[in-house]
Short mmCIF file of C-alpha atoms in Angstrom, two decimals:
data_model
loop_
_atom_site.label_atom_id
_atom_site.label_comp_id
_atom_site.label_asym_id
_atom_site.label_seq_id
_atom_site.Cartn_x
_atom_site.Cartn_y
_atom_site.Cartn_z
CA MET A 1 -135.44 -21.48 227.45
CA SER A 2 -138.32 -19.26 227.69
CA GLY A 3 -142.33 -19.85 227.58
CA ARG A 4 -141.84 -22.96 230.28
CA THR A 5 -144.72 -23.29 232.56
CA PRO A 6 -144.61 -24.60 235.98
CA ILE A 7 -145.89 -27.86 234.57
CA HIS A 8 -142.45 -27.91 232.55
CA PHE A 9 -140.19 -26.88 235.50
CA LEU A 10 -141.78 -29.79 237.59
CA TRP A 11 -141.13 -32.41 234.56
CA ILE A 12 -137.40 -31.05 234.85
CA VAL A 13 -137.16 -31.51 238.88
CA LEU A 14 -138.63 -35.20 238.27
CA LYS A 15 -136.10 -35.79 235.60
CA GLY A 16 -133.24 -34.76 237.83
CA MET A 17 -134.66 -37.00 240.91
CA ALA A 18 -134.13 -39.96 237.66
CA MET A 19 -130.37 -38.68 237.36
CA GLY A 20 -129.81 -38.24 241.34
CA ALA A 21 -131.30 -41.83 241.48
CA ALA A 22 -129.27 -43.16 238.63
CA ASP A 23 -126.28 -41.28 239.88
CA VAL A 24 -126.26 -43.27 243.13
CA VAL A 25 -125.79 -46.35 241.81
CA PRO A 26 -122.39 -47.76 241.13
CA GLY A 27 -122.57 -48.30 237.32
CA VAL A 28 -125.36 -46.12 236.01
CA SER A 29 -124.64 -42.74 234.80
CA GLY A 30 -127.11 -39.48 235.58
CA GLY A 31 -125.75 -38.47 231.80
CA THR A 32 -127.50 -41.36 230.27
CA ILE A 33 -130.86 -40.08 231.82
CA ALA A 34 -130.49 -36.59 230.56
CA PHE A 35 -129.44 -37.87 227.18
CA ILE A 36 -132.77 -39.67 227.13
CA SER A 37 -135.08 -37.35 228.84
CA GLY A 38 -133.79 -34.41 225.84
CA ILE A 39 -132.09 -32.31 228.46
CA TYR A 40 -128.62 -33.33 227.78
CA GLU A 41 -127.49 -30.93 225.00
CA GLU A 42 -129.56 -28.00 227.15
CA LEU A 43 -127.64 -29.10 230.68
CA ILE A 44 -124.23 -29.15 229.00
CA GLY A 45 -125.19 -25.43 227.33
CA SER A 46 -126.62 -24.03 230.60
CA LEU A 47 -123.08 -25.62 232.55
CA ASN A 48 -120.71 -24.01 229.80
CA ASN A 49 -122.69 -20.79 230.41
CA LEU A 50 -121.50 -20.39 234.32
CA ARG A 51 -118.47 -18.34 234.02
CA PRO A 52 -117.08 -15.13 235.75
CA ALA A 53 -118.68 -12.82 233.17
CA LEU A 54 -121.79 -13.71 234.29
CA LEU A 55 -121.04 -11.55 237.15
CA LEU A 56 -120.30 -8.60 234.79
CA THR A 57 -124.09 -9.06 233.57
CA TRP A 58 -125.31 -9.01 237.06
CA ARG A 59 -123.89 -5.96 237.95
CA LYS A 60 -124.63 -4.17 234.61
CA GLU A 61 -127.96 -5.36 233.39
CA GLY A 62 -129.50 -6.69 236.65
CA PHE A 63 -130.22 -9.75 238.46
CA ALA A 64 -133.04 -11.04 236.20
CA ALA A 65 -130.77 -10.65 233.32
CA PHE A 66 -128.09 -12.67 234.97
CA TRP A 67 -130.78 -15.13 235.91
CA LYS A 68 -131.57 -15.25 231.95
CA ALA A 69 -128.25 -15.89 230.67
CA ALA A 70 -127.63 -18.45 233.16
CA ASN A 71 -130.44 -20.53 232.10
CA GLY A 72 -131.18 -20.38 235.98
CA SER A 73 -134.90 -21.65 236.49
CA PHE A 74 -133.64 -24.79 234.29
CA LEU A 75 -130.69 -25.42 236.34
CA LEU A 76 -132.32 -24.99 239.85
CA ALA A 77 -134.84 -27.15 238.91
CA LEU A 78 -132.97 -29.91 237.54
CA LEU A 79 -130.61 -29.34 240.62
CA SER A 80 -133.41 -29.80 242.98
CA GLY A 81 -134.57 -32.67 241.68
CA ILE A 82 -130.80 -34.39 241.77
CA ALA A 83 -130.61 -32.89 245.37
CA ILE A 84 -133.85 -34.54 246.48
CA SER A 85 -133.22 -38.00 244.93
CA VAL A 86 -129.64 -37.93 246.37
CA ALA A 87 -130.51 -37.23 249.98
CA SER A 88 -133.55 -39.53 249.62
CA LEU A 89 -133.07 -42.42 247.78
CA ALA A 90 -129.10 -43.12 248.84
CA LYS A 91 -129.99 -44.92 251.97
CA GLY A 92 -132.69 -47.20 250.30
CA ILE A 93 -130.65 -47.83 246.68
CA SER A 94 -127.52 -48.78 249.26
CA TRP A 95 -129.94 -50.87 251.18
CA LEU A 96 -131.29 -52.50 247.63
CA LEU A 97 -127.75 -53.08 246.23
CA GLU A 98 -126.82 -54.77 249.65
CA HIS A 99 -129.38 -57.22 249.79
CA GLN A 100 -131.35 -57.43 246.23
CA PRO A 101 -128.02 -56.40 243.63
CA VAL A 102 -129.39 -59.28 240.91
CA LEU A 103 -132.87 -57.06 240.55
CA VAL A 104 -131.60 -53.63 241.02
CA TRP A 105 -128.56 -54.39 238.14
CA SER A 106 -131.30 -56.27 236.30
CA PHE A 107 -133.39 -53.40 236.12
CA PHE A 108 -130.70 -50.77 235.04
CA PHE A 109 -129.11 -53.18 232.57
CA GLY A 110 -132.11 -53.03 230.88
CA LEU A 111 -132.46 -49.27 231.01
CA VAL A 112 -128.65 -48.64 229.76
CA LEU A 113 -128.93 -51.32 226.91
CA ALA A 114 -132.10 -49.24 225.36
CA SER A 115 -130.26 -46.28 226.11
CA VAL A 116 -127.42 -47.45 223.31
CA LEU A 117 -130.36 -47.89 220.91
CA TYR A 118 -131.73 -44.17 221.68
CA VAL A 119 -128.48 -42.29 221.32
CA ALA A 120 -127.37 -44.28 218.41
CA LYS A 121 -130.26 -43.53 216.61
CA SER A 122 -129.51 -39.74 217.07
CA ILE A 123 -126.19 -40.11 214.83
CA ARG A 124 -127.21 -38.74 211.42
CA VAL A 125 -123.61 -39.72 209.69
CA ARG A 126 -122.31 -43.31 210.11
CA SER A 127 -118.83 -42.95 208.36
CA PRO A 128 -115.77 -45.10 208.97
CA GLY A 129 -114.24 -42.29 211.33
CA ILE A 130 -117.83 -41.99 212.81
CA LEU A 131 -117.76 -45.80 214.19
CA ALA A 132 -114.22 -45.56 214.91
CA MET A 133 -115.15 -42.88 217.62
CA GLY A 134 -117.87 -45.51 219.12
CA LEU A 135 -115.36 -48.23 219.26
CA LEU A 136 -113.08 -45.88 220.98
CA GLY A 137 -115.68 -45.01 223.56
CA MET A 138 -116.29 -48.62 224.44
CA VAL A 139 -112.88 -49.67 224.54
CA VAL A 140 -111.95 -46.59 227.01
CA ALA A 141 -115.49 -47.45 228.90
CA TYR A 142 -114.58 -51.28 229.44
CA GLY A 143 -110.80 -50.16 230.42
CA LEU A 144 -112.52 -48.34 232.83
CA VAL A 145 -115.03 -50.40 234.44
CA SER A 146 -112.21 -53.34 234.23
CA LEU A 147 -109.91 -51.42 236.55
CA PRO A 148 -109.47 -52.94 240.01
CA VAL A 149 -111.00 -51.14 242.72
CA SER A 150 -109.18 -49.08 245.26
CA GLU A 151 -108.42 -49.02 248.98
CA GLU A 152 -111.24 -46.52 251.00
CA GLN A 153 -109.64 -43.20 251.03
CA ALA A 154 -110.85 -40.29 253.09
CA THR A 155 -108.86 -37.17 253.22
CA LEU A 156 -110.47 -34.22 252.34
CA PRO A 157 -107.73 -33.32 249.47
CA TYR A 158 -108.21 -36.75 247.82
CA LEU A 159 -112.20 -36.35 248.53
CA PHE A 160 -112.02 -33.20 246.48
CA LEU A 161 -110.19 -34.59 243.60
CA SER A 162 -112.57 -37.47 243.76
CA GLY A 163 -115.63 -35.13 243.28
CA ALA A 164 -114.07 -33.65 240.52
CA LEU A 165 -113.58 -36.62 238.65
CA ALA A 166 -116.42 -38.34 239.74
CA ILE A 167 -118.80 -35.40 238.18
CA CYS A 168 -117.04 -35.42 235.20
CA ALA A 169 -118.57 -39.09 234.78
CA MET A 170 -121.68 -38.26 236.02
CA ILE A 171 -122.36 -36.10 233.02
CA LEU A 172 -121.05 -38.35 230.36
CA PRO A 173 -123.68 -40.98 229.69
CA GLY A 174 -122.19 -45.00 230.18
CA ILE A 175 -119.77 -43.68 232.92
CA SER A 176 -120.90 -43.81 236.28
CA GLY A 177 -119.89 -41.18 238.44
CA ALA A 178 -120.82 -43.60 241.41
CA PHE A 179 -118.38 -46.20 239.86
CA ILE A 180 -115.71 -43.75 239.68
CA LEU A 181 -115.85 -43.04 243.28
CA VAL A 182 -115.71 -46.78 243.86
CA LEU A 183 -112.30 -47.01 241.39
CA LEU A 184 -110.94 -44.06 243.71
CA GLY A 185 -111.66 -45.71 247.11
CA SER A 186 -114.07 -42.53 248.13
CA TYR A 187 -117.63 -44.38 247.07
CA LYS A 188 -118.33 -45.42 251.39
CA SER A 189 -117.03 -42.36 252.56
CA VAL A 190 -119.40 -40.17 250.38
CA LEU A 191 -121.81 -41.95 250.82
CA ASP A 192 -121.78 -42.39 254.65
CA ALA A 193 -121.41 -38.55 254.34
CA VAL A 194 -124.61 -38.10 252.94
CA HIS A 195 -126.33 -40.39 255.37
CA GLN A 196 -124.72 -38.72 258.59
CA ARG A 197 -125.11 -35.23 257.03
CA ASP A 198 -121.41 -34.72 257.42
CA LEU A 199 -121.06 -31.33 256.17
CA GLN A 200 -117.16 -30.81 255.89
CA ILE A 201 -117.17 -34.20 253.45
CA ILE A 202 -119.94 -33.07 251.80
CA PHE A 203 -118.33 -29.26 251.09
CA PHE A 204 -115.33 -30.82 250.05
CA VAL A 205 -116.77 -33.54 247.50
CA GLY A 206 -119.03 -30.72 246.57
CA ALA A 207 -116.47 -27.85 245.62
CA GLY A 208 -114.34 -30.82 243.71
CA ALA A 209 -117.90 -31.45 241.68
CA ILE A 210 -118.38 -28.05 240.95
CA VAL A 211 -114.75 -27.55 239.57
CA GLY A 212 -114.80 -30.38 237.15
CA LEU A 213 -118.26 -29.34 236.29
CA LEU A 214 -117.25 -26.20 234.96
CA THR A 215 -114.35 -27.32 233.66
CA PHE A 216 -115.55 -30.36 231.63
CA SER A 217 -118.90 -28.90 230.47
CA ARG A 218 -117.00 -26.31 227.77
CA LEU A 219 -115.18 -29.34 226.53
CA LEU A 220 -118.37 -31.22 225.77
CA LYS A 221 -119.93 -28.06 224.50
CA TRP A 222 -117.50 -27.30 222.03
CA MET A 223 -117.23 -30.76 220.75
CA PHE A 224 -121.08 -30.91 220.32
CA SER A 225 -120.63 -27.75 218.24
CA ARG A 226 -117.97 -28.70 216.06
CA PHE A 227 -118.24 -32.49 216.02
CA ARG A 228 -121.96 -33.48 216.73
CA ASP A 229 -122.08 -36.72 215.02
CA ALA A 230 -118.41 -38.16 216.48
CA THR A 231 -119.47 -36.72 220.09
CA LEU A 232 -122.53 -39.01 220.12
CA SER A 233 -121.09 -41.80 218.48
CA LEU A 234 -118.13 -41.71 220.99
CA LEU A 235 -121.11 -41.40 224.08
CA THR A 236 -122.86 -44.53 222.32
CA GLY A 237 -119.53 -46.14 222.55
CA PHE A 238 -119.24 -45.33 226.56
CA ILE A 239 -122.54 -46.72 227.11
CA LEU A 240 -122.18 -49.88 225.34
CA GLY A 241 -118.75 -50.45 226.86
CA SER A 242 -119.77 -50.10 230.45
CA LEU A 243 -122.62 -52.82 230.00
CA PRO A 244 -120.34 -55.66 231.46
CA LYS A 245 -120.11 -53.58 234.72
CA ILE A 246 -124.20 -53.68 235.34
CA TRP A 247 -124.49 -57.33 234.04
CA PRO A 248 -126.70 -58.57 236.72
CA TRP A 249 -125.40 -62.63 237.11
CA LYS A 250 -121.98 -62.42 238.65
CA GLU A 251 -119.36 -64.62 239.92
CA THR A 252 -117.09 -63.66 242.99
CA LEU A 253 -113.39 -64.29 242.33
CA GLU A 254 -111.54 -61.91 244.82
CA THR A 255 -112.52 -60.18 247.82
CA ARG A 256 -110.78 -57.65 250.30
CA ASN A 257 -111.35 -56.61 253.58
CA PHE A 258 -112.01 -52.94 253.99
CA ASP A 259 -112.16 -51.31 257.38
CA GLY A 260 -113.96 -54.32 258.47
CA LYS A 261 -116.31 -54.99 255.47
CA THR A 262 -115.92 -57.54 252.80
CA VAL A 263 -115.53 -55.83 249.21
CA VAL A 264 -115.53 -57.67 245.93
CA VAL A 265 -112.64 -56.65 243.79
CA ARG A 266 -112.88 -59.00 240.90
CA GLU A 267 -115.72 -61.02 239.64
CA ALA A 268 -116.74 -62.41 236.70
CA ASN A 269 -119.84 -62.33 234.29
CA VAL A 270 -121.70 -65.76 234.06
CA ALA A 271 -124.63 -66.58 231.97
CA PRO A 272 -128.17 -65.86 233.42
CA TRP A 273 -129.75 -69.96 233.30
CA HIS A 274 -126.73 -70.77 235.70
CA TYR A 275 -129.18 -69.32 238.38
CA ALA A 276 -132.17 -70.64 236.67
CA ASP A 277 -133.29 -72.65 239.49
CA ASP A 278 -133.27 -69.38 242.11
CA PRO A 279 -136.59 -68.08 241.99
CA GLU A 280 -135.46 -64.58 242.05
CA TRP A 281 -134.20 -65.15 238.29
CA ALA A 282 -137.80 -64.59 236.53
CA ALA A 283 -138.08 -61.46 238.24
CA ALA A 284 -134.84 -60.40 237.19
CA LEU A 285 -135.69 -60.92 233.69
CA GLY A 286 -138.85 -59.38 234.10
CA LEU A 287 -137.15 -56.19 235.64
CA ALA A 288 -134.77 -55.91 232.77
CA ILE A 289 -137.41 -56.09 230.07
CA LEU A 290 -139.06 -53.12 232.08
CA GLY A 291 -136.24 -51.17 232.18
CA PHE A 292 -135.43 -51.70 228.68
CA CYS A 293 -139.04 -50.90 227.66
CA LEU A 294 -138.98 -47.73 229.92
CA ILE A 295 -136.55 -45.86 227.58
CA PHE A 296 -138.79 -46.26 224.47
CA VAL A 297 -142.16 -45.41 226.81
CA LEU A 298 -140.16 -42.11 228.20
CA GLU A 299 -139.25 -41.27 224.59
CA ARG A 300 -142.61 -41.44 223.47
CA LEU A 301 -143.75 -39.25 225.82
CA ALA A 302 -140.91 -36.83 224.82
CA SER A 303 -142.13 -36.90 221.43
CA GLN A 304 -145.47 -36.26 221.94
CA LYS A 305 -144.61 -33.30 224.32
CA ASN A 306 -142.54 -31.80 221.85
CA SER A 307 -145.11 -32.22 219.25
#
């Protein structure tokens, strides 16, 4: 988009950082953050424009025309924010998930719950067919988050495939790319590669992500241009169906030992008052409310900026 100032691009970097932080958490989607921050359709449209024909534009009309056609400044700012966030926050969020899981999940549960209302509000037509698409999205998302966890896989072709599938989930509101990595058994390998700067693994996962991103963005662009309300309803269902995965209070039913580390593979959601005697309960509830309110604060700020 033309007419953007450096301050606008700084905001895009910050939105990218929020997306990166969300994508590190298994259960929260960076696509949800993109949607509620008002850049989702521009992101999908920009990714859809990345095709071989752009190289012809560069050759015939020069780099400036190529950069403008690719919406390069927007993508560079957004991807820079995501990269900064993943590189700087991966270790911290990993520590928090291990030592303070209820507090982390409480905040993100409130955030994602409010985003359901935000996305649903954008649907203009509420016919039975549109509602059916929402139900379909909810069933698919719930089925995905209910799948059992796979054992850890670390072969390079498998990590390439994991990157392609995870990136598709990352740009879908409600479906977490990090959780797809957990399901595929690649999450620990990818997170360790980021911590240890393992360039070989990062390259293969990144290459898979690029292939998946360029392919899947075309489908989403087509769906938005032809069936916008149905697509929004489907995305709302995705977010709603993913909520059980990030419910903060859980009871462990089954664990497995993967490579010397105990991993929960089956758990059940329980009511928060089961932990009413735990002093962490009040803090968890407060963080859930904070996450819920944060969405509407962001929405208000975006509305003021647009006006």
